[in-house]
PDB file of C-alpha atoms in Angstrom:
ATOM      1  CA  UNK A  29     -20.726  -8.374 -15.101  1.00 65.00           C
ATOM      2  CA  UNK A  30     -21.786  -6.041 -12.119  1.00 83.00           C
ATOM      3  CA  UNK A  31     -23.728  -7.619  -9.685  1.00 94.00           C
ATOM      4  CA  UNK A  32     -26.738  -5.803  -7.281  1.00 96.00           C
ATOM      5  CA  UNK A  33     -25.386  -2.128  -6.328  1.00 97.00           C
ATOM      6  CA  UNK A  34     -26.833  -0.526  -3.133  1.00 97.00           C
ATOM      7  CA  UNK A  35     -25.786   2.544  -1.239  1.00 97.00           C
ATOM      8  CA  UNK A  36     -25.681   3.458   1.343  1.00 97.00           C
ATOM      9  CA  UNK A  37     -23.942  -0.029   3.037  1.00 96.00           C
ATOM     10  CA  UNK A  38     -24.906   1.347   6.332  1.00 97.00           C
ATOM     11  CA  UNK A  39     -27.306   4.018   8.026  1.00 97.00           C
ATOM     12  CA  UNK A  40     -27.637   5.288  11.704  1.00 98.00           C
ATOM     13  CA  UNK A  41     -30.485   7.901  11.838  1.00 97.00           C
ATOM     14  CA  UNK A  42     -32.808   8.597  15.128  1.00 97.00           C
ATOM     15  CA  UNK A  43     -36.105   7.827  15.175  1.00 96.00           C
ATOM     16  CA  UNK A  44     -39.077   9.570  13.453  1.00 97.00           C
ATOM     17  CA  UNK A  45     -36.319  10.210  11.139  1.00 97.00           C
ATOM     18  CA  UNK A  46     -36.951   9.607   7.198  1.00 97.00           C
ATOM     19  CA  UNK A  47     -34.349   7.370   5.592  1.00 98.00           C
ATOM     20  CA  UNK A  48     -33.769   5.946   1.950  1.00 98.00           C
ATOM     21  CA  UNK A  49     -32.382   3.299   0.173  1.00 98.00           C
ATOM     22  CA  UNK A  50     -30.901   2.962  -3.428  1.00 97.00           C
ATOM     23  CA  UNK A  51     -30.273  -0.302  -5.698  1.00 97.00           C
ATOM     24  CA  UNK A  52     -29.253  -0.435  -9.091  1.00 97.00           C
ATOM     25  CA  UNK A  53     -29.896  -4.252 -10.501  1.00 96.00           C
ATOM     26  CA  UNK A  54     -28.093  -6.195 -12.524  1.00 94.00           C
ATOM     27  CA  UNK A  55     -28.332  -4.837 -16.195  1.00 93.00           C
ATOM     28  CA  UNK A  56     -31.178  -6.397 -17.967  1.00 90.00           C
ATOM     29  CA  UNK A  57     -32.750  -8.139 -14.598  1.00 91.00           C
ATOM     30  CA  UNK A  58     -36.778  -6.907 -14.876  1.00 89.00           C
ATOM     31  CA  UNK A  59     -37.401  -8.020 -11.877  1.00 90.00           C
ATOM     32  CA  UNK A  60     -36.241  -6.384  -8.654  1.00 93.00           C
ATOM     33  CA  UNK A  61     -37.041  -7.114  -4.761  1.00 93.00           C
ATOM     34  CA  UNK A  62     -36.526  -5.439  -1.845  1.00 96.00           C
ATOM     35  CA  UNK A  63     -36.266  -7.814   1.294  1.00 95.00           C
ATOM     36  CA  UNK A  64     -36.031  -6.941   5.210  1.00 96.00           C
ATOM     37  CA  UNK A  65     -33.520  -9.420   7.072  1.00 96.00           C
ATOM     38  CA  UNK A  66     -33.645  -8.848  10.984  1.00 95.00           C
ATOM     39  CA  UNK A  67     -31.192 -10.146  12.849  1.00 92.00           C
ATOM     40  CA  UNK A  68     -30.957 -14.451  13.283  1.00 90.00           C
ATOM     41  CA  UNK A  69     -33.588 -14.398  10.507  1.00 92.00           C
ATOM     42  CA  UNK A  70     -33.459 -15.034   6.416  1.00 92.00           C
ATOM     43  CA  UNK A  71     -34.482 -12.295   4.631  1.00 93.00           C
ATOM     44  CA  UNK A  72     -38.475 -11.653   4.118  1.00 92.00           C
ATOM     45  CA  UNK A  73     -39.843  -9.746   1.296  1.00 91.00           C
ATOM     46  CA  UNK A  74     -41.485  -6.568   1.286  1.00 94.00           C
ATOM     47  CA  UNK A  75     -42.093  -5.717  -2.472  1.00 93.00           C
ATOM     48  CA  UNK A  76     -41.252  -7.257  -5.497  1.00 92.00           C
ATOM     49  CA  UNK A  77     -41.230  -5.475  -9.222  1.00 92.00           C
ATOM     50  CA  UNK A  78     -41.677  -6.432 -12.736  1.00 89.00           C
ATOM     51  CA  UNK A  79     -39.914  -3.502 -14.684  1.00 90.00           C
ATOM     52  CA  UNK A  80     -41.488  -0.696 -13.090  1.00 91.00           C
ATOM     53  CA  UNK A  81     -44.880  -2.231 -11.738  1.00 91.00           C
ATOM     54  CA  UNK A  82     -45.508  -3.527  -7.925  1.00 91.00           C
ATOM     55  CA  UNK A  83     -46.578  -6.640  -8.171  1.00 86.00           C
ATOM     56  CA  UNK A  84     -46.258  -7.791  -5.263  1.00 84.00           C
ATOM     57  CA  UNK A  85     -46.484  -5.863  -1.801  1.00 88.00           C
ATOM     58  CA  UNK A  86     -48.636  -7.555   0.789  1.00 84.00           C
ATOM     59  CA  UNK A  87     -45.503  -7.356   2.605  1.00 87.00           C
ATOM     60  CA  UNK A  88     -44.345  -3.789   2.657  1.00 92.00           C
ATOM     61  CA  UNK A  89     -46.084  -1.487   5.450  1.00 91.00           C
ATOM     62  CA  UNK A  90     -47.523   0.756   3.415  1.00 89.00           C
ATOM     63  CA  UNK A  91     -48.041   3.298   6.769  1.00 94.00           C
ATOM     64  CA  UNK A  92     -44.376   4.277   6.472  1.00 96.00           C
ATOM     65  CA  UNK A  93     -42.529   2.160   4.071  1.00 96.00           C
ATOM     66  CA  UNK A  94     -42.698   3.388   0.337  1.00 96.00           C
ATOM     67  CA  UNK A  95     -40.785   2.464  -2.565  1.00 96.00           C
ATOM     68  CA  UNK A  96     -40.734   3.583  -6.416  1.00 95.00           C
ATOM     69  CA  UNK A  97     -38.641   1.882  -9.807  1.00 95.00           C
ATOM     70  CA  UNK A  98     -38.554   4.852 -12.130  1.00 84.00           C
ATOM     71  CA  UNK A  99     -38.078   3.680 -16.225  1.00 86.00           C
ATOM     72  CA  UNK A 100     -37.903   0.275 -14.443  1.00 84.00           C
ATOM     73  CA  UNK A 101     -34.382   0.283 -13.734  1.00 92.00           C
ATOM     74  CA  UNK A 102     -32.773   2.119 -10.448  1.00 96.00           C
ATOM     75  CA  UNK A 103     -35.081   1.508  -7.501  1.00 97.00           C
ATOM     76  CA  UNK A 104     -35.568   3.316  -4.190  1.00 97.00           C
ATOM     77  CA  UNK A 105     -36.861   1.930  -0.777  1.00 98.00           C
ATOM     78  CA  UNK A 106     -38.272   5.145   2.111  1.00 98.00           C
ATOM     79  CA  UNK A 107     -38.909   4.810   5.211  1.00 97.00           C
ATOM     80  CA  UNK A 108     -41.313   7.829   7.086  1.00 97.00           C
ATOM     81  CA  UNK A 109     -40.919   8.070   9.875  1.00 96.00           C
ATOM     82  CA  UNK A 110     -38.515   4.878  11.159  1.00 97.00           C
ATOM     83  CA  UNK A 111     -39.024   3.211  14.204  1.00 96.00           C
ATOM     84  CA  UNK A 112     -36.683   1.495  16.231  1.00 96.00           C
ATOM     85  CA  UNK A 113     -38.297  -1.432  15.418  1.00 96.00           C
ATOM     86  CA  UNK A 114     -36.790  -0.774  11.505  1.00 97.00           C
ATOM     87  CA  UNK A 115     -33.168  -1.806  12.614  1.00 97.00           C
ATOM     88  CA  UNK A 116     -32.351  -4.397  10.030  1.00 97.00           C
ATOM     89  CA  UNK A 117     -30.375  -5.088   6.802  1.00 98.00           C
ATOM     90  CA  UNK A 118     -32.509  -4.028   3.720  1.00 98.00           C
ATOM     91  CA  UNK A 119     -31.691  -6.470   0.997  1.00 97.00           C
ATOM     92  CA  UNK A 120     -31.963  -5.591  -3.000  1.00 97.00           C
ATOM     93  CA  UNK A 121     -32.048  -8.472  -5.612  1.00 94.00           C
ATOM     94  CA  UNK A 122     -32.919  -9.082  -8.753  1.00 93.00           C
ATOM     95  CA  UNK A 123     -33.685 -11.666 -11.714  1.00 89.00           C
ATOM     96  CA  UNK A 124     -34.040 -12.176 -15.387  1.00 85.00           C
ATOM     97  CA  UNK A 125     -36.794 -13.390 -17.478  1.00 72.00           C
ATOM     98  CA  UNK A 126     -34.941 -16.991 -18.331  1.00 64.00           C
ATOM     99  CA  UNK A 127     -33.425 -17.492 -14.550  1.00 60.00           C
ATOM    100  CA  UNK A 128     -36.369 -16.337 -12.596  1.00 62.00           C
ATOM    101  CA  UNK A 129     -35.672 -19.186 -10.302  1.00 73.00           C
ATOM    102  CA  UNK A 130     -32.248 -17.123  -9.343  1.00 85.00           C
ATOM    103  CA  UNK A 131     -32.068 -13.895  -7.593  1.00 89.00           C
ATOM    104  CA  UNK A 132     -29.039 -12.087  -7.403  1.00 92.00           C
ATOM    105  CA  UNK A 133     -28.728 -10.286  -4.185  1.00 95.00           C
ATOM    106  CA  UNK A 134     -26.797  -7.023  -3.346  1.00 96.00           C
ATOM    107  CA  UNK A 135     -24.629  -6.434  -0.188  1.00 95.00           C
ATOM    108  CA  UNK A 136     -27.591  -4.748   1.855  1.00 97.00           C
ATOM    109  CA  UNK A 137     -27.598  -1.249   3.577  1.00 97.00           C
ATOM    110  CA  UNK A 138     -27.671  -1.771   7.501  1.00 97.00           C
ATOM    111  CA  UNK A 139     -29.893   0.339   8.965  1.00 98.00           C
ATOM    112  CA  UNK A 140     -30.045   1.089  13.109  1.00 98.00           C
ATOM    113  CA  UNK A 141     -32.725   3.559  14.335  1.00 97.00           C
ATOM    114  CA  UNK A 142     -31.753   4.827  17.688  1.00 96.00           C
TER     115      UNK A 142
ATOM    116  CA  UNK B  22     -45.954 -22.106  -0.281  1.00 55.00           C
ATOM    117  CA  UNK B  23     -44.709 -25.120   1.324  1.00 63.00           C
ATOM    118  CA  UNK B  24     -43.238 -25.182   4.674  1.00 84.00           C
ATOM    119  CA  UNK B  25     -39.404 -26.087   5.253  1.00 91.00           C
ATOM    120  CA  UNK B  26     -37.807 -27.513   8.208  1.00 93.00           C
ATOM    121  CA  UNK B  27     -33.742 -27.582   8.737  1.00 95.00           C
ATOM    122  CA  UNK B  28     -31.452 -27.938  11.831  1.00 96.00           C
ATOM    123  CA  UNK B  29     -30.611 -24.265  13.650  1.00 95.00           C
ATOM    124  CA  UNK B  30     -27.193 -25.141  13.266  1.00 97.00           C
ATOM    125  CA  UNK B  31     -24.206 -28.119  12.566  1.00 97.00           C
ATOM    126  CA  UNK B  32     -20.441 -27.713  13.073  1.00 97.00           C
ATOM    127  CA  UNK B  33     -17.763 -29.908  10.667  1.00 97.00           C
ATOM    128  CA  UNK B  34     -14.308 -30.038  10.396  1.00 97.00           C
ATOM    129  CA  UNK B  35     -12.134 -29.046   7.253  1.00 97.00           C
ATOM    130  CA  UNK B  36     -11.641 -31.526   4.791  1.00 96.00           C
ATOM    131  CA  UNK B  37     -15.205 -33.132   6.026  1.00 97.00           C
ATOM    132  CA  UNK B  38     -18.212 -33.709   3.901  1.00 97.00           C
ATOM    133  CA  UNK B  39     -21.475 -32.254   5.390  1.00 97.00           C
ATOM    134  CA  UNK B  40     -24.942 -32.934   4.542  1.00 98.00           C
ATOM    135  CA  UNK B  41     -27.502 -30.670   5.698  1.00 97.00           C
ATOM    136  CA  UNK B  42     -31.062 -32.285   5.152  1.00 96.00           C
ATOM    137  CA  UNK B  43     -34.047 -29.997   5.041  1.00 95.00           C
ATOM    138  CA  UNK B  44     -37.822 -31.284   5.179  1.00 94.00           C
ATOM    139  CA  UNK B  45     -40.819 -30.408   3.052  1.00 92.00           C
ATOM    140  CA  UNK B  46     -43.436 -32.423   3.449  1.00 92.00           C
ATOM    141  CA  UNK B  47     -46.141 -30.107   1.912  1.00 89.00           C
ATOM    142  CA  UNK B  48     -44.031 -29.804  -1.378  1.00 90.00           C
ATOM    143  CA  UNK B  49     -46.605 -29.419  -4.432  1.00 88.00           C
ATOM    144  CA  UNK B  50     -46.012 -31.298  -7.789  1.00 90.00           C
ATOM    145  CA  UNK B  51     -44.776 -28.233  -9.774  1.00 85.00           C
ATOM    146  CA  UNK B  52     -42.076 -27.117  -6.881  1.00 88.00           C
ATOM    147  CA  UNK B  53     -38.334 -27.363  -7.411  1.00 90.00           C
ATOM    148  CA  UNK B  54     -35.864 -27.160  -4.072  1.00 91.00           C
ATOM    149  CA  UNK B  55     -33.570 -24.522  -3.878  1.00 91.00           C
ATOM    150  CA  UNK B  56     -30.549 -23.571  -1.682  1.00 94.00           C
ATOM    151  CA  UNK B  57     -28.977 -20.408  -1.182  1.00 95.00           C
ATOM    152  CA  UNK B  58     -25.844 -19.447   1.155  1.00 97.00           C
ATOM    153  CA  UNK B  59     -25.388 -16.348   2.812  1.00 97.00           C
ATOM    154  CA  UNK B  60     -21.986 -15.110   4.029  1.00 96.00           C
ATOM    155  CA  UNK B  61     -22.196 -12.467   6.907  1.00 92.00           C
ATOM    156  CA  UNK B  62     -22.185  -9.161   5.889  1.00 90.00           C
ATOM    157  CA  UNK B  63     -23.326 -10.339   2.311  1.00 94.00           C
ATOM    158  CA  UNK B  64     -26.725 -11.236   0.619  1.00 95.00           C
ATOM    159  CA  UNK B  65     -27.788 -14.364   0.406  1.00 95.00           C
ATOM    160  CA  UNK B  66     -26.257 -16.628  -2.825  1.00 95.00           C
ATOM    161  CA  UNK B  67     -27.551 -19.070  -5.325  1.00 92.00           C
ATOM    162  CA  UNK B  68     -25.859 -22.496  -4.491  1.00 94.00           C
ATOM    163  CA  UNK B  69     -28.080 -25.343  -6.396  1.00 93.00           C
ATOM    164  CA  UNK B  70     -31.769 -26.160  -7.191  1.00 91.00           C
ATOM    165  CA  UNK B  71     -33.392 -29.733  -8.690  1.00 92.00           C
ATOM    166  CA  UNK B  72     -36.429 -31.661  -9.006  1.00 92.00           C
ATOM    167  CA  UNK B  73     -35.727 -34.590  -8.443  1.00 91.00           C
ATOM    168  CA  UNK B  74     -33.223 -37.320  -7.914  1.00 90.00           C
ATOM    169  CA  UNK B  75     -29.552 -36.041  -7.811  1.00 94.00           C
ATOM    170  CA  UNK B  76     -27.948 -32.582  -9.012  1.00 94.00           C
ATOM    171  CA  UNK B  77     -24.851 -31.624  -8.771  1.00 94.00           C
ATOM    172  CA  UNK B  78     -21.957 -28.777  -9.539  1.00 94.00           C
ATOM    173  CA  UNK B  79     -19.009 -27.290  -8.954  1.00 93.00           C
ATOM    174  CA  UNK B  80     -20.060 -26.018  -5.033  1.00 91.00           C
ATOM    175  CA  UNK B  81     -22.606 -29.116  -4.169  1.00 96.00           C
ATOM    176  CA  UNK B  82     -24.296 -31.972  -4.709  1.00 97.00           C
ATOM    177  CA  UNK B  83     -28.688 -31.834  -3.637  1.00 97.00           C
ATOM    178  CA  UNK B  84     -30.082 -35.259  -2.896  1.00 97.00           C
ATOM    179  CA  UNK B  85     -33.540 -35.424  -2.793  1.00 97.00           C
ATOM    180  CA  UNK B  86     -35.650 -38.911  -3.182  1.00 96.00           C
ATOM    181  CA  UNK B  87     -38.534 -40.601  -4.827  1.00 95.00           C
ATOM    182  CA  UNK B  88     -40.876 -38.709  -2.561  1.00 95.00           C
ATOM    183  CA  UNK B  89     -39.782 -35.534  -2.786  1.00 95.00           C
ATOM    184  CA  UNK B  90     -41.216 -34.824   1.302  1.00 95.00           C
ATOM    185  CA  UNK B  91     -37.019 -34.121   2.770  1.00 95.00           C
ATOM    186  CA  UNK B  92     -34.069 -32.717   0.239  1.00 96.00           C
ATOM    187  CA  UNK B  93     -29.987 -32.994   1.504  1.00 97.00           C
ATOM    188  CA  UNK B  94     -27.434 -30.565   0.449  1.00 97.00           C
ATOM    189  CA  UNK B  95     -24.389 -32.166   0.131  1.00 98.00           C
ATOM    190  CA  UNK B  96     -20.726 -30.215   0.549  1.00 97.00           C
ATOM    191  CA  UNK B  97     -17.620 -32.318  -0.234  1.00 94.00           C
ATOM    192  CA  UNK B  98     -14.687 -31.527   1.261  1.00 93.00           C
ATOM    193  CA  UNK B  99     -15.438 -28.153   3.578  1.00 96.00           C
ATOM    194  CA  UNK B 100     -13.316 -25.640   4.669  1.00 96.00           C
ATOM    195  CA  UNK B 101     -13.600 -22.650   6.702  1.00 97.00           C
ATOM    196  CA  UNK B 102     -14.620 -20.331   3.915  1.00 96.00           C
ATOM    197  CA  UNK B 103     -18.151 -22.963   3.809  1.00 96.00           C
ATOM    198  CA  UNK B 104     -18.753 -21.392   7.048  1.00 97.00           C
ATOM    199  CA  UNK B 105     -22.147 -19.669   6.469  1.00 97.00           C
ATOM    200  CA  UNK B 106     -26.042 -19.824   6.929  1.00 97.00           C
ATOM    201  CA  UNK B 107     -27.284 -22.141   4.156  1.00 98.00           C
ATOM    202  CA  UNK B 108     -31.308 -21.775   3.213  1.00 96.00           C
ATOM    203  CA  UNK B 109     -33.237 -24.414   1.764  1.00 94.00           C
ATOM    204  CA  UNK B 110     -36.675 -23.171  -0.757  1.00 90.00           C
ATOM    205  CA  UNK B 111     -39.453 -24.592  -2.212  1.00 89.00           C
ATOM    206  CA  UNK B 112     -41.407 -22.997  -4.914  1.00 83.00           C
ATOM    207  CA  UNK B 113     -42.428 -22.897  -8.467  1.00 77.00           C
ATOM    208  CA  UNK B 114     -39.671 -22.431 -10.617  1.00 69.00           C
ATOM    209  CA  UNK B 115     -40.121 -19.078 -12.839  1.00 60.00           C
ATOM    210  CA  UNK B 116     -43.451 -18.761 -10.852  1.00 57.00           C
ATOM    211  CA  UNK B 117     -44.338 -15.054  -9.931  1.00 48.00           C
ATOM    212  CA  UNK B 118     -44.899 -16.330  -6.581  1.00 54.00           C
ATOM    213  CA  UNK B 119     -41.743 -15.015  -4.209  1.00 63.00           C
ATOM    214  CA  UNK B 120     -39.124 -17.180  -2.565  1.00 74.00           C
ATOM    215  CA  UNK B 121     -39.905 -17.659   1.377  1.00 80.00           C
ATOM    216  CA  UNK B 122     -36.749 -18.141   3.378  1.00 86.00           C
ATOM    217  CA  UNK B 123     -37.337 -19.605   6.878  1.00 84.00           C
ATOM    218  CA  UNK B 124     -34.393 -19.268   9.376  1.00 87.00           C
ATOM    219  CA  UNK B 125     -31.948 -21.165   7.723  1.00 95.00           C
ATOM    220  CA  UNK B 126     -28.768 -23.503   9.243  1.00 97.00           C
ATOM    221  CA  UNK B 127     -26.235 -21.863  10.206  1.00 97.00           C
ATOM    222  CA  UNK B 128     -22.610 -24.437   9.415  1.00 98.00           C
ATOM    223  CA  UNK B 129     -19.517 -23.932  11.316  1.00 98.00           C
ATOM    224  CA  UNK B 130     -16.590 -25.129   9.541  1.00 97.00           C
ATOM    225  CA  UNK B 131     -13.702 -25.497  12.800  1.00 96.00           C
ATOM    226  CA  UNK B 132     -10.022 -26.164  11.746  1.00 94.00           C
TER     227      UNK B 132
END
């Protein structure tokens, strides 16, 4: 089984500069998060989805940071414009209805603003 | 969401068992305790989750007593792959509320 597919694995981009990020979930997973992980830190989450609704997004700075899951698959995290402050690894994951309790993570696109 | 506390970091040697205890005092009735591992360069990885009392598998073994307030991860036998940041949760299980990982412990596995 595939696990949590993101592109691109890393991203170096000036600031005021837009940037995007893609994940693809594990096949049948409904639920998909996006989580920021600076650097020393665990990962802290910025928006969470149940098939193609936000249902969670106190987290996400909704100034700049935007996000979408068309058809409630594929799912796509923008940033406009990025700060320096933005350097971190953007994490994908995802779960399924019966093992909620489990997220399955993807590798992360590290992103530097310079 | 409860609160967790676990050491910054521990160092082992192979072949060593290594317990890494993590405190939640605040832990509601309906939470379970869960513990991830994150390699570098990798996102973070389901390890085990309980309730109560003992649970173990094929990576590790999670202690956690009558009162439910501290939990121990338990890792027979490390070697240097175990070398990793290792995050300890509390939350509902299947709850829509989201998993909150604090800093985590960071285990160096030296030859």
């Amino acid at each position: 089984e595939a696990g949590v597919v993101q592109s691109p694995r890393y991203k170096i981009i000036e600031k005021k500069q837009p940037v995007a990020f893609w994940c693809n979930p594990i096949s049948g997973h409904n639920t998909l998060y996006w989580y920021r992980q600076n650097l020393g830190q665990g990962p802290e989450l910025l928006i969470r989805y149940e098939n193609e609704e936000a249902v969670d997004d106190s987290q996400l700075p909704k100034d700049r940071f935007s996000a979408e899951r068309l058809k409630g698959v594929d799912s796509t995290l923008k940033i406009q414009p990025a700060e320096l402050g933005d350097s971190a690894v953007y994490l994908c994951a995802s779960s399924g209805d019966r093992t909620r309790f489990e997220q399955f993570f993807g590798p992360g696109t590290r992103l530097t603003v310079l | 969401l409860a609160k967790t506390t676990q050491p910054i970091s521990m160092d082992s040697y192979e072949g060593q068992e290594v317990n890494i205890t993590c405190s939640h005092n605040n832990i509601a009735t309906n939470d379970y305790i869960t513990w991830y591992q994150q390699f570098p360069s990798q996102g973070p990885r389901f390890i085990i989750q309980g309730y109560k009392t003992k649970v173990t598998n094929e990576v590790a073994s999670l202690f956690i007593p009558a009162d439910r307030k501290s939990s121990t991860l338990s890792l027979p036998r490390v070697s240097l792959s175990d070398t990793a940041v290792y995050y300890c949760l509390v939350g509902e299980r299947g709850s829509a509320r989201q998993l909150t990982f604090g800093s985590g412990t960071q285990l160096t596995v030296l030859p």
